[in-house]
C-alpha positions in Angstrom: 0.1 0.0 0.1 1.1 3.5 -0.5 2.7 5.6 2.1 0.1 8.8 2.1 3.2 10.3 4.2 5.0 10.9 1.2 5.4 13.6 -1.4 3.4 13.7 -4.7 5.8 13.8 -8.1 5.4 17.4 -9.3 4.6 18.1 -12.9 7.1 20.2 -14.9 6.0 23.3 -17.0 7.0 21.7 -20.2 5.6 17.7 -19.9 5.7 16.5 -23.3 8.5 16.0 -26.1 8.8 17.5 -29.7 7.3 13.7 -30.6 3.9 14.9 -28.5 4.5 12.3 -25.9 4.9 12.6 -22.2 8.6 12.9 -21.0 10.1 10.4 -19.1 12.0 10.3 -15.5 14.7 7.6 -14.6 15.8 7.4 -10.9 19.2 5.3 -9.5 18.7 5.0 -6.1 22.1 4.1 -3.8 22.2 2.7 -0.4 23.6 0.1 2.1 22.5 -1.8 4.8 20.9 -4.9 2.4 22.4 -7.7 0.6 21.5 -7.4 -2.9 19.4 -10.6 -2.3 17.4 -8.7 0.4 17.0 -5.7 -1.7 16.2 -7.3 -5.0 13.1 -8.9 -2.9 12.2 -5.9 -1.3 12.2 -4.2 -4.6 9.9 -7.1 -6.0 7.5 -6.9 -2.8 7.0 -3.2 -3.3 6.4 -3.0 -7.3 5.8 -6.7 -8.3 7.0 -8.3 -11.1 9.7 -11.6 -11.9 13.6 -11.3 -10.3 16.3 -12.9 -12.5 19.4 -13.3 -11.1 21.8 -12.2 -13.6 25.3 -12.3 -12.1 26.9 -12.8 -8.7 26.3 -8.7 -8.4 23.4 -8.3 -10.3 19.8 -9.0 -10.6 16.7 -7.6 -12.3 12.9 -7.4 -11.9 10.9 -7.5 -15.0 7.9 -5.0 -14.6 5.0 -4.2 -16.7 6.9 -0.7 -17.1 10.5 -1.9 -17.8 13.4 -3.3 -16.3 14.6 -2.6 -12.8 18.5 -3.6 -12.2 19.2 -4.0 -8.7 23.3 -4.6 -8.7 26.1 -4.1 -6.2 29.2 -1.6 -7.3 31.1 -4.5 -9.0 34.5 -1.9 -8.8 34.6 -2.0 -5.5 34.4 -5.8 -5.2 37.0 -6.4 -7.3 39.4 -4.6 -5.5 38.4 -6.1 -2.2 38.5 -9.2 -4.0 42.1 -9.4 -5.0 42.8 -7.7 -1.7 41.5 -10.7 0.3 42.5 -13.3 -2.1 38.8 -14.6 -3.2 38.6 -15.5 -7.0 35.7 -14.0 -8.9 32.8 -16.6 -9.2 34.1 -18.9 -6.7 32.7 -19.5 -3.0 35.0 -16.7 -1.1 33.9 -14.3 -3.7 30.3 -15.2 -3.4 30.9 -15.1 0.4 32.4 -11.2 -0.1 29.7 -9.7 -2.0 27.0 -10.7 0.8 29.3 -10.0 3.5 30.7 -6.5 2.4 27.9 -5.2 0.7 26.3 -4.7 3.8 28.5 -2.7 5.7 30.1 -0.2 2.9 29.2 -1.2 -0.6 26.4 0.6 -2.0 23.2 -1.2 -3.5 21.6 0.7 -6.4 18.5 0.1 -7.7 18.4 1.6 -11.4 14.7 2.0 -12.4 13.3 1.9 -16.1 12.6 5.5 -17.5 8.8 6.1 -16.8 6.3 8.5 -18.5 5.5 11.8 -16.1 2.0 10.5 -15.6 3.4 6.8 -14.0 6.0 8.2 -11.6 3.6 7.5 -8.7 4.6 3.7 -9.6 8.0 3.8 -7.9 5.9 5.7 -4.1 6.0 2.1 -2.8 9.7 1.3 -3.4 11.2 3.5 -0.7 9.4 2.5 2.1 9.4 -1.5 1.4 13.3 -0.8 1.4 13.5 1.3 4.2 11.7 -1.3 6.1 13.7 -4.0 5.0 16.9 -2.2 6.7 18.5 -0.2 3.8 20.6 3.1 5.0 21.4 6.0 3.1 23.6 9.4 2.9 23.9 9.9 6.4 24.8 6.3 7.7 28.8 6.4 5.5 31.4 8.9 5.5 32.6 6.7 2.9 30.2 5.9 -0.3 28.2 9.2 -0.1 25.3 7.6 -1.4 23.2 9.6 -3.8 19.9 9.7 -5.9 20.5 9.9 -9.6 17.8 11.4 -11.6 17.8 11.0 -15.5 15.0 13.8 -16.9 14.5 13.4 -20.3 15.1 16.9 -22.6 11.8 18.2 -24.0 13.5 18.8 -27.5 17.0 18.2 -28.6 17.7 21.9 -29.6 20.4 24.9 -28.8 17.6 26.9 -27.4 16.1 24.1 -24.9 19.8 22.8 -23.6 20.6 26.2 -23.2 18.0 27.3 -21.0 18.1 24.1 -18.6 22.1 24.8 -18.5 21.7 28.5 -17.5 19.2 27.6 -15.3 20.7 25.0 -13.4 24.2 26.7 -13.4 22.4 30.4 -11.6 20.8 27.8 -9.2 23.6 25.3 -8.3 24.7 27.0 -5.2 20.9 27.4 -4.2 20.4 24.0 -4.6 23.1 22.7 -2.6 21.2 24.2 0.3 17.9 22.9 -1.1 19.0 19.5 -1.4 20.8 19.5 2.0 23.7 18.1 0.2 25.1 15.8 3.3 28.9 17.1 3.6 30.3 13.5 2.8 29.1 14.4 -0.5 30.1 17.9 -0.9 33.7 16.6 -0.1 33.6 13.7 -2.5 34.4 14.5 -6.2 31.5 13.0 -7.8 29.2 16.1 -7.5 31.3 18.9 -8.6 29.3 22.3 -9.4 30.0 23.9 -12.3 33.2 26.2 -12.3 32.0 30.3 -12.0 33.7 31.1 -15.2 31.3 28.4 -17.0 28.3 30.1 -15.3 29.2 33.6 -16.1 29.8 32.6 -19.9 26.6 30.9 -20.0 25.0 34.1 -19.0 26.9 36.2 -21.7 26.5 33.8 -24.7 22.8 34.9 -24.9 22.0 32.7 -28.3 24.8 30.2 -28.7 24.7 27.3 -31.3 24.7 24.0 -30.7 28.5 24.2 -31.7 29.0 26.8 -28.8 27.5 24.7 -26.5 29.5 21.7 -27.0 33.0 23.3 -27.2 32.5 25.7 -23.8 30.5 22.5 -21.8 33.7 20.4 -22.9 36.3 22.8 -22.2 35.1 23.5 -18.8 33.1 20.2 -17.7 35.5 17.5 -19.2 34.3 15.0 -16.6 31.5 12.8 -15.5 31.8 14.0 -11.9 28.9 16.8 -12.2 26.1 17.3 -10.4 24.6 18.5 -13.5 26.2 15.7 -16.1 25.6 16.6 -19.2 27.8 14.2 -21.3 24.9 11.6 -21.9 22.8 14.0 -23.3 25.9 15.3 -25.5 26.8 12.1 -26.5 23.2 11.3 -27.4 23.8 14.5 -29.9 27.3 13.7 -31.3 28.6 10.9 -29.6 32.2 10.9 -31.3 32.6 14.6 -30.4 32.3 13.9 -26.8 34.3 10.6 -26.7 37.4 12.7 -28.6 37.4 14.9 -25.7 36.4 12.3 -22.8 36.9 8.6 -24.1 34.9 7.0 -20.8 32.8 3.8 -21.7 30.8 4.7 -18.9 29.2 7.8 -20.5 26.1 5.9 -22.5 24.0 8.3 -24.7 20.4 9.4 -23.8 18.3 11.8 -24.6 18.0 13.1 -20.7 20.0 15.1 -18.4 22.0 13.1 -15.4 21.7 14.9 -12.4 23.3 13.7 -9.2 23.0 16.4 -6.5 20.4 15.1 -4.3 21.2 12.9 -1.3 19.7 9.2 -0.5 17.7 9.3 2.7 15.9 6.3 2.7 16.2 5.8 6.6 13.7 8.8 7.1 10.4 8.3 7.1 9.2 11.6 5.6 11.6 11.0 2.7 10.5 9.8 -1.5 12.1 10.3 -4.6 10.1 12.8 -5.1 11.7 14.9 -2.3 14.5 15.1 -5.1 12.2 15.4 -8.1 10.5 18.1 -6.8 13.5 20.5 -6.0 15.1 19.5 -9.5 11.5 21.1 -10.9 12.5 24.5 -9.7 15.0 24.1 -12.4 12.3 23.0 -14.9 10.2 26.5 -13.9 13.4 28.8 -14.2 14.2 27.1 -17.5 10.7 27.6 -19.0 10.8 31.3 -18.3 13.4 32.6 -20.7 12.6 36.8 -19.1 13.2 35.6 -16.0 16.2 33.4 -16.7 17.6 36.3 -18.5 17.0 39.1 -15.6 18.8 36.5 -12.9 21.4 35.8 -15.3 22.3 39.6 -15.3 22.0 39.8 -11.6 24.7 37.1 -11.6 26.8 39.0 -13.8 26.4 42.4 -12.0 27.8 41.1 -8.9 30.7 39.4 -10.2 33.7 41.3 -9.0 37.4 41.0 -10.3 39.2 38.5 -9.0 36.5 37.5 -6.0 33.7 36.6 -8.5 30.5 36.5 -6.7 29.9 36.1 -2.9 28.2 32.5 -2.6 26.3 33.0 0.3 24.9 36.2 -0.3 23.8 34.8 -4.0 22.3 31.8 -2.1 20.2 34.2 0.2 19.4 36.8 -2.7 17.9 33.6 -4.9 16.3 32.0 -2.0 13.9 35.6 -1.9 13.9 35.9 -5.6 12.6 32.3 -6.2 9.8 33.3 -3.7 9.0 36.4 -4.9 8.7 35.2 -8.4 6.4 32.0 -7.3 9.0 29.4 -8.3 9.1 27.4 -5.1 
């Protein structure tokens, strides 16, 4: 039964793609405290469907809405196996999977992209994992567990792309506070924010071409480790150009933003996947209002001082009030 205490998923201003279909959103949820088997069984109990064992570190759930993958951090376990002498595929390896995962290795549930009107399907997932013993961000100073949101872009054109990029860049400092990003995750290299020089560039280049967007992004953000990782989306548009700069097999082309900022607070009874999504929707709202976005960009540029840049704490305070004044939160 759905936990009625959980917030509903907000709907963004732009709900359809250029094809006229509802946009889709996928979630990736990291946590510890459960073995792979226990996590998979909790997912199946919450959502229904048929479980399959794909490998020693991977299971999947075949569901009417698509394939849910439940997996353990494979690279971490390979390193641990080498340290302990456990051979991959052997009994020692399987014991390692079972024992280490509960302590420090994140288990990840990767949800298929769902249409916006089907996101409520996911509501039973978090309570089921929580009741089974899953623990999130605050339980680990090592893994810095988070939630990744893969939001389909409405249109694959320069105007749409720059609107989202600029909206996120102007809000990124505020978003860290709005999400209450855990100190361990802030210190990790995985969710770096865009450099301030790049934010200024986005504000100054009011109507860039797609070529300009590629050039500027790859020059300033040649890494997957960004709070808003644009590489999968850029690879969807021109994969070869991306790989000439960053030849990383983990970059998977898809027409979606890869948003990595939210914590996973699965152990808290008032937290759900909608929590992070609803904060992301502030970016959606600003991206849909070009005049407001331009005004906020001009404000950012006006506050930039030589050598010092923009005062972060004062900008966050200003943005909080500005968003309220314009009914964006």
